Coordinates of C-alpha atoms and ligand atoms in Angstrom, one line a residue:
M594 CA -3.7 -26.6 -18.8
N595 CA -1.0 -28.1 -16.6
Q596 CA -1.8 -30.5 -13.8
K597 CA -1.4 -28.0 -11.0
S598 CA -3.8 -25.4 -12.5
A599 CA -6.4 -28.0 -13.6
Q600 CA -8.1 -27.5 -10.2
Y601 CA -8.9 -23.9 -11.0
H602 CA -11.9 -22.8 -13.0
D603 CA -11.3 -19.1 -13.5
A604 CA -8.7 -16.5 -12.5
I605 CA -8.1 -12.8 -12.6
L606 CA -4.7 -11.4 -13.6
V607 CA -3.9 -8.6 -11.1
I608 CA -1.3 -6.1 -12.3
N609 CA 0.4 -3.4 -10.2
C610 CA 2.7 -1.3 -12.4
G611 CA 5.1 1.0 -10.6
S612 CA 7.6 3.4 -12.1
S613 CA 10.3 0.8 -12.4
S614 CA 8.5 -2.4 -11.6
V615 CA 5.5 -4.6 -12.5
K616 CA 4.0 -6.9 -9.8
F617 CA 1.6 -9.5 -11.1
S618 CA -0.5 -12.2 -9.7
L619 CA -2.8 -14.8 -11.3
M620 CA -5.4 -15.4 -8.6
E621 CA -8.6 -17.4 -8.1
P622 CA -11.0 -14.7 -6.9
S623 CA -13.3 -16.9 -4.9
T624 CA -10.5 -18.3 -2.6
G625 CA -7.6 -15.9 -3.0
N626 CA -5.4 -18.8 -4.0
T627 CA -2.5 -17.6 -6.1
I628 CA -1.8 -19.7 -9.2
L629 CA 1.3 -17.8 -10.3
S630 CA 2.8 -14.5 -9.2
G631 CA 5.9 -12.5 -9.7
L632 CA 7.8 -9.2 -10.0
A633 CA 9.6 -7.5 -12.8
E634 CA 12.0 -5.1 -11.2
C635 CA 14.8 -2.6 -12.0
L636 CA 13.1 -2.0 -15.4
L637 CA 15.0 0.3 -17.7
T638 CA 18.3 -0.5 -15.9
D639 CA 21.0 -3.1 -16.5
E640 CA 19.8 -5.1 -13.6
A641 CA 16.3 -5.7 -15.1
R642 CA 15.0 -9.1 -14.0
I643 CA 11.7 -10.9 -13.6
T644 CA 10.9 -13.5 -10.9
I645 CA 8.0 -15.8 -11.5
K646 CA 6.7 -18.1 -8.7
E647 CA 4.3 -20.9 -9.0
V648 CA 3.3 -23.2 -6.1
G649 CA 6.5 -25.2 -5.4
S650 CA 8.7 -23.4 -7.9
K651 CA 10.6 -20.1 -8.4
N652 CA 12.0 -19.0 -11.7
V653 CA 14.3 -15.9 -12.1
I654 CA 14.7 -14.7 -15.6
S655 CA 17.4 -12.0 -16.2
L656 CA 16.4 -9.6 -18.9
T657 CA 18.6 -7.9 -21.4
S658 CA 18.3 -4.2 -21.3
P659 CA 16.7 -1.9 -22.3
F660 CA 13.8 -3.7 -20.8
D661 CA 10.6 -1.8 -20.1
H662 CA 7.1 -2.5 -18.7
K663 CA 5.8 -3.6 -22.1
N664 CA 8.7 -6.1 -22.5
A665 CA 8.1 -7.4 -19.0
L666 CA 4.4 -8.0 -19.7
S667 CA 5.4 -9.8 -23.0
V668 CA 7.5 -12.2 -20.9
L669 CA 4.6 -12.7 -18.6
V670 CA 2.3 -13.5 -21.5
E671 CA 4.8 -16.0 -23.0
Q672 CA 5.0 -17.7 -19.6
L673 CA 1.2 -17.8 -19.2
Q674 CA 1.0 -19.3 -22.7
E675 CA 3.7 -21.8 -22.1
K676 CA 2.1 -22.9 -18.9
K677 CA -1.3 -23.1 -20.6
L678 CA -2.9 -20.7 -18.2
V679 CA -4.3 -18.0 -20.5
S680 CA -7.7 -19.7 -20.9
L681 CA -8.3 -19.4 -17.1
I682 CA -8.1 -15.6 -17.2
K683 CA -11.5 -13.9 -17.1
A684 CA -10.3 -10.3 -16.7
I685 CA -7.3 -8.1 -15.8
G686 CA -7.5 -6.1 -12.6
H687 CA -5.2 -3.1 -12.3
R688 CA -4.2 -1.3 -9.2
V689 CA -4.5 2.4 -10.1
V690 CA -3.1 4.8 -7.5
H691 CA -5.1 8.0 -7.9
G692 CA -8.8 8.0 -8.8
G693 CA -9.4 11.6 -7.5
E694 CA -12.9 12.4 -6.4
K695 CA -14.5 10.7 -9.4
Y696 CA -13.7 7.0 -8.7
A697 CA -15.0 5.6 -5.5
Q698 CA -15.7 2.2 -7.0
P699 CA -13.9 -0.3 -9.2
T700 CA -14.4 0.7 -12.8
L701 CA -14.4 -1.0 -16.2
I702 CA -11.6 0.6 -18.2
T703 CA -12.7 2.5 -21.4
S704 CA -10.9 5.1 -23.4
D705 CA -12.7 7.8 -21.3
V706 CA -11.5 6.2 -18.1
K707 CA -7.9 6.1 -19.4
E708 CA -8.1 9.8 -20.3
E709 CA -9.3 10.5 -16.7
I710 CA -6.4 8.4 -15.3
K711 CA -4.1 10.5 -17.5
Q712 CA -5.6 13.8 -16.2
L713 CA -5.2 12.6 -12.6
A714 CA -1.4 12.1 -13.2
K715 CA -1.2 15.8 -12.1
L716 CA -2.0 14.5 -8.6
A717 CA 0.2 11.3 -8.8
P718 CA 3.0 12.0 -11.3
L719 CA 5.0 9.0 -10.3
H720 CA 2.2 6.5 -10.2
N721 CA -0.7 7.1 -12.6
P722 CA 1.5 7.2 -15.8
A723 CA 3.1 3.8 -14.8
N724 CA -0.4 2.4 -14.2
L725 CA -1.5 3.6 -17.6
I726 CA 1.5 1.9 -19.3
G727 CA 0.4 -1.4 -17.6
I728 CA -3.2 -0.9 -18.8
E729 CA -2.1 -0.2 -22.4
A730 CA 0.4 -3.1 -22.5
C731 CA -2.4 -5.5 -21.2
E732 CA -4.8 -4.1 -23.8
S733 CA -2.5 -5.1 -26.6
A734 CA -1.5 -8.5 -25.0
F735 CA -5.1 -9.5 -24.0
S736 CA -7.3 -7.5 -26.4
H737 CA -10.2 -10.0 -25.8
L738 CA -10.3 -9.5 -22.0
P739 CA -12.1 -6.8 -19.9
Q740 CA -9.8 -4.6 -17.9
V741 CA -10.8 -3.2 -14.5
A742 CA -9.3 -0.3 -12.5
V743 CA -9.3 -0.6 -8.7
F744 CA -8.2 2.8 -7.2
D745 CA -6.0 3.1 -4.1
T746 CA -7.9 6.3 -3.2
A747 CA -11.4 4.8 -3.5
F748 CA -11.9 3.5 0.1
H749 CA -11.2 7.0 1.5
Q750 CA -13.8 8.7 -0.6
T751 CA -16.2 8.4 2.3
M752 CA -14.1 10.9 4.3
P753 CA -16.1 13.9 5.4
E754 CA -15.1 17.4 4.3
K755 CA -13.6 18.2 7.7
S756 CA -11.1 15.4 7.2
F757 CA -10.1 16.2 3.6
I758 CA -9.9 20.0 3.5
Y759 CA -6.5 21.6 4.1
G760 CA -6.2 24.9 5.9
L761 CA -5.7 26.6 2.6
P762 CA -7.9 28.9 0.5
Y763 CA -11.0 26.9 -0.4
A764 CA -10.7 28.0 -4.1
L765 CA -7.6 25.7 -4.4
Y766 CA -9.8 22.7 -3.6
K767 CA -12.7 23.8 -5.8
Q768 CA -10.6 24.9 -8.8
H769 CA -7.6 22.5 -8.6
G770 CA -8.6 19.5 -6.5
I771 CA -6.1 20.3 -3.8
R772 CA -7.4 18.2 -0.9
R773 CA -6.5 15.1 1.1
Y774 CA -7.3 11.9 -0.8
G775 CA -5.5 9.1 1.1
F776 CA -3.9 6.0 -0.3
H777 CA -3.4 2.3 0.7
G778 CA -7.3 2.2 0.5
T779 CA -7.4 -1.4 -0.8
S780 CA -5.2 -2.6 2.0
H781 CA -7.2 -0.8 4.8
Y782 CA -10.4 -2.1 3.3
F783 CA -9.1 -5.7 3.2
V784 CA -7.9 -5.7 6.8
A785 CA -11.0 -4.0 8.1
K786 CA -13.1 -6.7 6.5
K787 CA -10.9 -9.4 8.0
A788 CA -11.0 -7.7 11.4
A789 CA -14.8 -7.7 11.3
V790 CA -14.7 -11.5 10.9
M791 CA -12.1 -11.8 13.8
L792 CA -14.2 -9.6 16.0
N793 CA -17.4 -11.5 15.0
K794 CA -19.3 -8.3 14.1
P795 CA -20.7 -7.0 10.8
L796 CA -18.2 -4.7 9.1
T797 CA -20.8 -1.9 9.1
E798 CA -20.7 -1.9 12.9
C799 CA -16.9 -2.0 13.3
N800 CA -14.9 1.0 14.5
L801 CA -11.3 0.5 14.0
I802 CA -7.9 2.2 13.5
S803 CA -5.8 0.5 10.9
A804 CA -2.0 1.0 10.7
H805 CA -0.5 -0.1 7.3
L806 CA 3.2 -0.1 7.9
G807 CA 5.3 -1.0 4.9
N808 CA 7.8 1.0 2.9
G809 CA 4.9 3.5 2.7
C810 CA 2.9 3.9 6.0
S811 CA -0.5 5.2 6.7
V812 CA -3.0 5.2 9.6
T813 CA -6.8 5.2 8.9
A814 CA -9.8 5.7 11.2
I815 CA -12.7 3.4 10.1
K816 CA -16.2 4.2 11.4
N817 CA -19.0 1.7 10.8
G818 CA -16.7 0.0 8.2
E819 CA -16.0 3.2 6.3
S820 CA -12.8 5.4 6.2
V821 CA -13.4 8.7 8.0
D822 CA -9.8 10.0 8.1
T823 CA -6.4 8.8 7.0
S824 CA -2.9 10.1 7.3
L825 CA -1.7 10.2 3.7
G826 CA -2.9 13.3 1.9
M827 CA -3.1 14.8 -1.6
T828 CA 0.1 12.8 -2.3
P829 CA 1.7 9.9 -0.4
L830 CA 4.0 12.2 1.4
E831 CA 1.8 13.4 4.3
G832 CA 1.3 11.8 7.7
V833 CA 3.6 9.5 9.6
M834 CA 7.3 9.0 8.9
M835 CA 8.0 6.2 6.3
G836 CA 10.9 4.2 4.9
T837 CA 12.3 7.1 2.7
R838 CA 9.5 9.6 3.0
S839 CA 9.5 12.3 5.7
G840 CA 5.8 12.3 6.5
D841 CA 4.6 15.6 8.0
V842 CA 7.2 18.4 8.2
D843 CA 6.7 22.1 8.7
A844 CA 6.2 23.4 5.2
G845 CA 8.4 26.4 6.2
I846 CA 11.4 24.0 6.0
I847 CA 10.9 23.9 2.2
F848 CA 11.3 27.7 1.9
H849 CA 14.4 27.5 4.2
L850 CA 16.0 24.8 2.1
V851 CA 15.4 26.8 -1.1
E852 CA 16.2 30.3 0.1
H853 CA 19.1 29.6 2.5
L854 CA 20.6 26.3 1.6
G855 CA 20.4 26.5 -2.2
Y856 CA 18.2 23.5 -2.9
T857 CA 16.2 23.4 -6.2
I858 CA 12.6 22.2 -6.1
E859 CA 13.7 18.9 -7.7
Q860 CA 16.3 18.4 -4.9
V861 CA 13.6 19.2 -2.2
D862 CA 11.3 16.6 -3.8
K863 CA 14.0 14.0 -3.8
L864 CA 15.0 14.8 -0.2
L865 CA 11.5 14.5 1.1
N866 CA 10.4 11.5 -0.9
K867 CA 13.6 9.4 -1.3
E868 CA 16.2 10.5 1.3
S869 CA 14.2 11.1 4.5
G870 CA 12.2 8.9 6.9
L871 CA 14.0 5.9 8.4
L872 CA 16.8 6.2 5.9
G873 CA 17.3 9.9 6.5
V874 CA 17.3 9.8 10.3
S875 CA 19.4 6.6 10.6
A876 CA 21.8 7.5 7.7
L877 CA 21.9 3.7 7.3
S878 CA 18.9 2.1 5.7
N879 CA 15.2 2.4 5.0
D880 CA 14.8 -1.3 5.9
C881 CA 13.3 -1.8 9.3
R882 CA 15.0 -5.2 9.7
A883 CA 18.5 -3.7 9.1
L884 CA 17.8 -1.0 11.6
E885 CA 16.5 -3.3 14.3
E886 CA 19.6 -5.4 13.8
A887 CA 21.9 -2.3 14.0
M888 CA 20.1 -1.2 17.1
L889 CA 20.5 -4.5 18.9
T890 CA 23.9 -5.8 17.7
N891 CA 26.0 -3.1 16.0
T892 CA 29.2 -2.4 17.8
D893 CA 29.7 1.0 16.4
E894 CA 28.0 3.3 18.9
T895 CA 27.2 6.1 16.4
I896 CA 25.5 3.6 14.0
K897 CA 23.6 2.0 16.9
K898 CA 22.5 5.4 18.2
Q899 CA 21.2 6.7 14.8
A900 CA 19.3 3.4 14.1
T901 CA 17.7 3.6 17.6
L902 CA 16.7 7.2 17.0
A903 CA 15.2 6.5 13.6
L904 CA 13.1 3.6 15.0
T905 CA 12.1 5.6 18.1
V906 CA 10.9 8.6 16.1
F907 CA 9.1 6.3 13.7
C908 CA 7.2 4.6 16.5
Y909 CA 6.4 7.8 18.4
R910 CA 4.9 9.4 15.3
I911 CA 2.8 6.4 14.5
A912 CA 1.6 6.2 18.2
K913 CA 0.6 9.9 18.1
S914 CA -1.2 9.4 14.8
I915 CA -3.2 6.4 16.2
A916 CA -4.1 8.4 19.3
S917 CA -5.2 11.4 17.2
Y918 CA -7.7 9.2 15.3
S919 CA -9.6 8.6 18.5
A920 CA -11.0 12.1 17.8
S921 CA -12.6 10.7 14.6
L922 CA -14.5 7.9 16.4
T923 CA -17.1 7.6 19.1
S924 CA -16.1 4.0 20.0
L925 CA -13.1 1.8 19.2
D926 CA -13.2 -2.0 18.7
G927 CA -9.5 -2.3 18.1
L928 CA -6.3 -1.5 16.3
I929 CA -5.0 -3.3 13.2
F930 CA -1.3 -3.8 12.3
T931 CA -0.6 -4.7 8.7
G932 CA 2.1 -4.2 5.9
G933 CA 5.6 -5.7 6.0
I934 CA 6.5 -3.9 9.3
G935 CA 3.1 -4.2 11.0
E936 CA 2.8 -7.9 10.2
N937 CA 6.4 -8.9 11.1
S938 CA 8.0 -6.6 13.6
D939 CA 7.1 -7.5 17.2
W940 CA 9.6 -4.9 18.4
I941 CA 7.9 -2.0 16.5
R942 CA 4.4 -3.2 17.7
T943 CA 5.6 -3.2 21.3
E944 CA 7.1 0.3 21.1
I945 CA 4.0 1.7 19.5
I946 CA 1.6 0.1 22.0
K947 CA 3.7 1.1 25.0
Q948 CA 2.7 4.7 24.2
L949 CA -1.0 4.0 23.9
S950 CA -1.9 2.8 27.4
L951 CA -4.3 5.7 27.8
L952 CA -6.5 4.1 25.1
N953 CA -6.3 0.8 27.0
F954 CA -3.9 -0.9 24.6
S955 CA -1.5 -3.4 26.1
L956 CA 0.2 -6.4 24.5
C957 CA 0.6 -10.1 25.5
E958 CA 4.3 -10.4 24.6
D959 CA 4.0 -14.2 23.9
K960 CA 1.2 -13.6 21.4
N961 CA 3.1 -10.7 19.9
Q962 CA 6.2 -12.7 19.3
A963 CA 4.2 -15.7 17.9
T964 CA 2.1 -13.6 15.5
R965 CA 4.5 -12.9 12.6
F966 CA 5.3 -14.1 9.0
G967 CA 1.7 -14.3 7.8
Q968 CA 0.2 -15.5 11.1
C969 CA -2.9 -13.4 12.0
G970 CA -4.4 -12.9 15.5
N971 CA -5.3 -10.7 18.4
I972 CA -2.1 -9.9 20.4
A973 CA -3.7 -7.9 23.1
S974 CA -3.3 -8.8 26.8
E975 CA -6.3 -9.9 28.7
N976 CA -8.9 -7.1 29.3
A977 CA -7.1 -4.8 27.0
R978 CA -8.5 -3.4 23.8
A979 CA -8.1 -5.7 20.7
C980 CA -4.9 -5.4 18.8
L981 CA -5.1 -7.4 15.6
V982 CA -2.2 -8.4 13.3
I983 CA -3.6 -9.1 9.8
A984 CA -1.6 -10.0 6.7
T985 CA -2.9 -7.7 4.0
N986 CA -3.8 -9.0 0.5
E987 CA -4.5 -6.2 -1.9
E988 CA -4.4 -8.5 -4.9
W989 CA -7.3 -10.5 -3.6
V990 CA -9.4 -7.4 -3.2
I991 CA -8.6 -6.4 -6.8
A992 CA -9.4 -9.9 -8.1
E993 CA -12.7 -10.1 -6.1
Q994 CA -13.8 -6.6 -7.0
S995 CA -13.0 -7.2 -10.7
T996 CA -15.1 -10.4 -10.6
L997 CA -18.0 -8.6 -8.9
L998 CA -18.0 -5.8 -11.4
L999 CA -18.0 -8.1 -14.3
A1000 CA -20.9 -10.1 -12.8
K1001 CA -22.9 -6.9 -12.4
A1002 CA -22.1 -5.8 -16.0
V1003 CA -23.5 -9.2 -17.3
S1004 CA -26.7 -9.3 -15.1
Ligands
ADP6 P1 5.7 -2.1 0.4 O1 5.1 -0.9 1.0 O2 6.7 -1.9 -0.6 O3 4.6 -3.1 -0.1 P2 6.1 -4.0 2.5 O4 4.7 -4.0 3.0 O5 6.6 -5.3 1.9 O6 6.5 -2.8 1.6 O7 7.1 -3.7 3.8 C1 8.4 -3.5 3.6 C2 9.0 -3.2 5.0 O8 8.7 -4.3 5.9 C3 10.5 -3.0 5.0 O9 10.9 -1.9 5.8 C4 11.0 -4.3 5.7 O10 12.2 -4.0 6.5 C5 9.8 -4.6 6.7 N1 9.9 -6.0 7.2 C6 9.7 -7.1 6.5 N2 9.9 -8.2 7.3 C7 10.3 -7.7 8.5 C8 10.6 -8.3 9.8 N3 10.7 -9.6 9.9 N4 10.9 -7.5 10.8 C9 10.9 -6.1 10.6 N5 10.5 -5.5 9.5 C10 10.2 -6.3 8.4

């Protein structure tokens, strides 16, 4: 064990496998301290690379293509061995996107569980197969360690039927599982728990609306600590507008695109998931920072106007979604902003809150501007309803839940 890691007793390796990336984090579950973390990105392309960070150092390793998830995990294993960190690892916790109705809790991965995750790929074709690749690669690299799945849908399994049923024939739900599931559950759960501490109330008595605004965005209504409604649906396309995803659109547009504009179904899928949202409306970028900069400083009036429009629609749709969730709650302790945009953009927070004065939301601009880049706090003005900025930490939830599950299995 190296000097820096000698202070740690045990750790969970948290793995989040996406379609072309693997995020990883070696974390002490009791404190949330990260011992080592990193990202393998652009897998299966010529730009494949892996960045590994330890406290005080950052190492970028370029990878020779073709480089896939398995190869990336082998590099991680080599690095862990070289740094003498393998003996710290007690289990591997995997973020699994879709757990359907079956998985409302973290679950020890067995061959049956892997089969279910495979079956659920019907509902999450971009995510569950990548998650399975990560699980199988870790099984071969760390055959001696238990593997735990923590599902992104799990927190929302407390939603009542009135929240998750679509206005479609009921048989589609019963026979094919077509219903709303919700995502970002691990993040909404983490920030709700943290909000309870900040509000000095037990989580089971907290009524909150949580806005996770990153590349993907979702709003969740939390009643007595449990999710009762959320804006993402059967897939991560429903709800508010996002970086490249449209969010809610009239489903009739899809018929129009196919029948009158010659789109194929694959092209519609790409349009709604990858070419819409902030990117589509601005015709400039899906990155909120680039759009704010263009809105404030770009000298080309057309670019400036489109960037402003994209951000305005984005904020209005989020404000409407937050207001709509007041119908799911009987009281409201506060609103939470989290995710890359929610945690960092004081401009977006101001724009959203301006439209929610009927719910007694109002910001203290000094606090709003000071609460960024990992700072947490209540940015509401005096006498207004609480508005909390909380840095999310999904990896910590996965590490904590994996440890709890293993402790239960032993006792
Ligand atoms: P993901 O959903 O991929 O985890 P993140 O939660 O990291 O994404 O959020 C990414 C988004 O956060 C991007 O749109 C980025 O522009 C935005 N973001 C990050 N920092 C800032 C900032 N300082 N101001 C505005 N937006 C920011």
